[in-house]
Structure formats: C-alpha cells, structure tokens
Amino acid sequence: MMLYVINGTDVPNSLEKRMAARSEHLRRIQALQEAGRLILAGPYPAIDSPDPGTAGFSGSLIVAEFESLESAQAWAEADPYVLSGIYQHVTVKPFKKVLPL
C-alpha cells in the first residue's frame, strides 16, 4: 500500500451539482476511513472563507492509501463528482508523507 493524492478541479458554478452528489461522494470517502486508508479529505472553498456560501468550491483533495497508482486512478474515476460532471479535471499522484511523524 502506498499513499496517493487525488486532486479534483471543479467546473465553474458546480455548487448545485456538488450538493446533489455529495452524500454518495462522502459515502465512498467514509469507506476509505473505515478501512483505515484515509489520511485527509476536503474541498477547496472558492473564496477565502471556511464557509464560502453560494461561492461554492473550486475542487477537492483526498489523500489515501491504495494498492497502486492504477487502483487510485480507478477509484477516482468512479467518484460521483467525476460521474456527475463536477470535476473538470482530476490528477492522481503518488505521495510520500514525511511530516508530521
């Protein structure tokens, strides 16, 4: 197992679509957490605020363990935010955590 970063960039004005797909998106991330594979996950607010309101979000970051780059990419490609057209681009990269120890 190795860590991978999944970085999704939203299409413009994605908030309504995000809200519609959010519960299924979170269900998949919670499954990673329950399996002890999730390091962190969360959205990028579109403005400098922890609660961006109607400004919405510009994307999301997930750091989790997967068997391989291919399995991380397959997991990312099956995400409801991808399937619903919320992410315009997704990058998956291997990640080496150094800090905190």
PDB file of C-alpha atoms in Angstrom:
ATOM      1  CA  MET A   1       0.000   0.000   0.000  1.00  0.00           C
ATOM      2  CA  MET A   2       1.105   3.498  -0.781  1.00  0.00           C
ATOM      3  CA  LEU A   3      -0.348   6.979  -0.385  1.00  0.00           C
ATOM      4  CA  TYR A   4      -1.857   8.815  -3.352  1.00  0.00           C
ATOM      5  CA  VAL A   5      -3.143  12.354  -3.755  1.00  0.00           C
ATOM      6  CA  ILE A   6      -6.379  12.785  -5.657  1.00  0.00           C
ATOM      7  CA  ASN A   7      -6.854  16.416  -6.662  1.00  0.00           C
ATOM      8  CA  GLY A   8     -10.130  17.326  -8.366  1.00  0.00           C
ATOM      9  CA  THR A   9     -10.782  20.684 -10.016  1.00  0.00           C
ATOM     10  CA  ASP A  10     -14.406  21.728 -10.327  1.00  0.00           C
ATOM     11  CA  VAL A  11     -16.181  23.111 -13.354  1.00  0.00           C
ATOM     12  CA  PRO A  12     -17.420  26.687 -12.835  1.00  0.00           C
ATOM     13  CA  ASN A  13     -20.633  27.057 -10.803  1.00  0.00           C
ATOM     14  CA  SER A  14     -20.522  23.481  -9.501  1.00  0.00           C
ATOM     15  CA  LEU A  15     -22.246  24.038  -6.145  1.00  0.00           C
ATOM     16  CA  GLU A  16     -25.706  22.767  -7.112  1.00  0.00           C
ATOM     17  CA  LYS A  17     -24.283  19.622  -8.730  1.00  0.00           C
ATOM     18  CA  ARG A  18     -21.956  19.128  -5.706  1.00  0.00           C
ATOM     19  CA  MET A  19     -24.862  19.216  -3.294  1.00  0.00           C
ATOM     20  CA  ALA A  20     -26.789  16.656  -5.355  1.00  0.00           C
ATOM     21  CA  ALA A  21     -23.856  14.184  -5.470  1.00  0.00           C
ATOM     22  CA  ARG A  22     -22.356  14.943  -2.040  1.00  0.00           C
ATOM     23  CA  SER A  23     -23.871  12.114   0.021  1.00  0.00           C
ATOM     24  CA  GLU A  24     -22.639   9.403  -2.370  1.00  0.00           C
ATOM     25  CA  HIS A  25     -19.239  11.116  -2.672  1.00  0.00           C
ATOM     26  CA  LEU A  26     -18.905  11.192   1.129  1.00  0.00           C
ATOM     27  CA  ARG A  27     -20.049   7.575   1.453  1.00  0.00           C
ATOM     28  CA  ARG A  28     -17.085   6.440  -0.648  1.00  0.00           C
ATOM     29  CA  ILE A  29     -14.642   8.555   1.355  1.00  0.00           C
ATOM     30  CA  GLN A  30     -16.086   7.270   4.639  1.00  0.00           C
ATOM     31  CA  ALA A  31     -15.500   3.720   3.384  1.00  0.00           C
ATOM     32  CA  LEU A  32     -11.816   4.599   2.968  1.00  0.00           C
ATOM     33  CA  GLN A  33     -11.807   5.996   6.503  1.00  0.00           C
ATOM     34  CA  GLU A  34     -13.472   2.896   7.941  1.00  0.00           C
ATOM     35  CA  ALA A  35     -10.814   0.770   6.221  1.00  0.00           C
ATOM     36  CA  GLY A  36      -8.080   2.877   7.853  1.00  0.00           C
ATOM     37  CA  ARG A  37      -6.860   4.136   4.474  1.00  0.00           C
ATOM     38  CA  LEU A  38      -7.879   7.809   4.572  1.00  0.00           C
ATOM     39  CA  ILE A  39      -5.311  10.413   5.613  1.00  0.00           C
ATOM     40  CA  LEU A  40      -7.357  13.543   4.834  1.00  0.00           C
ATOM     41  CA  ALA A  41     -10.061  14.824   2.539  1.00  0.00           C
ATOM     42  CA  GLY A  42     -11.872  18.060   1.936  1.00  0.00           C
ATOM     43  CA  PRO A  43     -12.939  20.745  -0.526  1.00  0.00           C
ATOM     44  CA  TYR A  44     -11.228  23.952  -1.599  1.00  0.00           C
ATOM     45  CA  PRO A  45     -13.513  26.920  -0.793  1.00  0.00           C
ATOM     46  CA  ALA A  46     -13.835  29.180  -3.850  1.00  0.00           C
ATOM     47  CA  ILE A  47     -13.263  32.221  -1.614  1.00  0.00           C
ATOM     48  CA  ASP A  48     -11.104  32.850   1.450  1.00  0.00           C
ATOM     49  CA  SER A  49     -13.652  31.564   3.954  1.00  0.00           C
ATOM     50  CA  PRO A  50     -14.297  28.263   5.755  1.00  0.00           C
ATOM     51  CA  ASP A  51     -17.961  28.646   4.723  1.00  0.00           C
ATOM     52  CA  PRO A  52     -17.996  30.022   1.173  1.00  0.00           C
ATOM     53  CA  GLY A  53     -21.805  30.004   0.922  1.00  0.00           C
ATOM     54  CA  THR A  54     -23.053  30.471  -2.632  1.00  0.00           C
ATOM     55  CA  ALA A  55     -19.464  30.986  -3.902  1.00  0.00           C
ATOM     56  CA  GLY A  56     -19.109  27.221  -3.532  1.00  0.00           C
ATOM     57  CA  PHE A  57     -15.928  25.253  -4.015  1.00  0.00           C
ATOM     58  CA  SER A  58     -13.196  25.091  -6.636  1.00  0.00           C
ATOM     59  CA  GLY A  59     -12.232  21.452  -6.128  1.00  0.00           C
ATOM     60  CA  SER A  60     -11.264  18.808  -3.581  1.00  0.00           C
ATOM     61  CA  LEU A  61      -8.254  17.000  -2.168  1.00  0.00           C
ATOM     62  CA  ILE A  62      -8.100  13.390  -0.970  1.00  0.00           C
ATOM     63  CA  VAL A  63      -5.009  11.658   0.386  1.00  0.00           C
ATOM     64  CA  ALA A  64      -5.492   7.936   0.901  1.00  0.00           C
ATOM     65  CA  GLU A  65      -3.817   4.546   0.644  1.00  0.00           C
ATOM     66  CA  PHE A  66      -4.274   2.379  -2.430  1.00  0.00           C
ATOM     67  CA  GLU A  67      -2.617  -0.766  -3.786  1.00  0.00           C
ATOM     68  CA  SER A  68      -1.250   1.024  -6.856  1.00  0.00           C
ATOM     69  CA  LEU A  69      -1.481   4.151  -8.959  1.00  0.00           C
ATOM     70  CA  GLU A  70      -3.868   2.289 -11.238  1.00  0.00           C
ATOM     71  CA  SER A  71      -6.197   1.396  -8.359  1.00  0.00           C
ATOM     72  CA  ALA A  72      -6.134   5.003  -7.083  1.00  0.00           C
ATOM     73  CA  GLN A  73      -6.961   6.263 -10.584  1.00  0.00           C
ATOM     74  CA  ALA A  74      -9.788   3.741 -10.968  1.00  0.00           C
ATOM     75  CA  TRP A  75     -11.214   4.767  -7.582  1.00  0.00           C
ATOM     76  CA  ALA A  76     -11.015   8.451  -8.551  1.00  0.00           C
ATOM     77  CA  GLU A  77     -12.631   7.868 -11.950  1.00  0.00           C
ATOM     78  CA  ALA A  78     -15.613   6.161 -10.280  1.00  0.00           C
ATOM     79  CA  ASP A  79     -16.252   9.081  -7.907  1.00  0.00           C
ATOM     80  CA  PRO A  80     -19.742  10.621  -8.118  1.00  0.00           C
ATOM     81  CA  TYR A  81     -18.146  14.050  -8.599  1.00  0.00           C
ATOM     82  CA  VAL A  82     -16.484  12.736 -11.764  1.00  0.00           C
ATOM     83  CA  LEU A  83     -19.565  10.860 -12.984  1.00  0.00           C
ATOM     84  CA  SER A  84     -21.803  13.901 -12.351  1.00  0.00           C
ATOM     85  CA  GLY A  85     -19.552  16.292 -14.264  1.00  0.00           C
ATOM     86  CA  ILE A  86     -18.498  18.285 -11.194  1.00  0.00           C
ATOM     87  CA  TYR A  87     -14.777  17.761 -11.679  1.00  0.00           C
ATOM     88  CA  GLN A  88     -13.426  19.089 -14.951  1.00  0.00           C
ATOM     89  CA  HIS A  89     -10.018  17.598 -14.202  1.00  0.00           C
ATOM     90  CA  VAL A  90      -8.650  15.012 -11.751  1.00  0.00           C
ATOM     91  CA  THR A  91      -4.974  14.406 -11.026  1.00  0.00           C
ATOM     92  CA  VAL A  92      -3.791  11.308  -9.161  1.00  0.00           C
ATOM     93  CA  LYS A  93      -0.181  11.183  -7.946  1.00  0.00           C
ATOM     94  CA  PRO A  94       1.866   9.006  -5.603  1.00  0.00           C
ATOM     95  CA  PHE A  95       2.559  10.778  -2.309  1.00  0.00           C
ATOM     96  CA  LYS A  96       5.195  10.290   0.372  1.00  0.00           C
ATOM     97  CA  LYS A  97       4.209  11.604   3.777  1.00  0.00           C
ATOM     98  CA  VAL A  98       7.195  12.953   5.703  1.00  0.00           C
ATOM     99  CA  LEU A  99       5.628  15.135   8.429  1.00  0.00           C
ATOM    100  CA  PRO A 100       4.104  15.036  10.919  1.00  0.00           C
ATOM    101  CA  LEU A 101       5.778  11.883  12.172  1.00  0.00           C
TER     102      LEU A 101
END
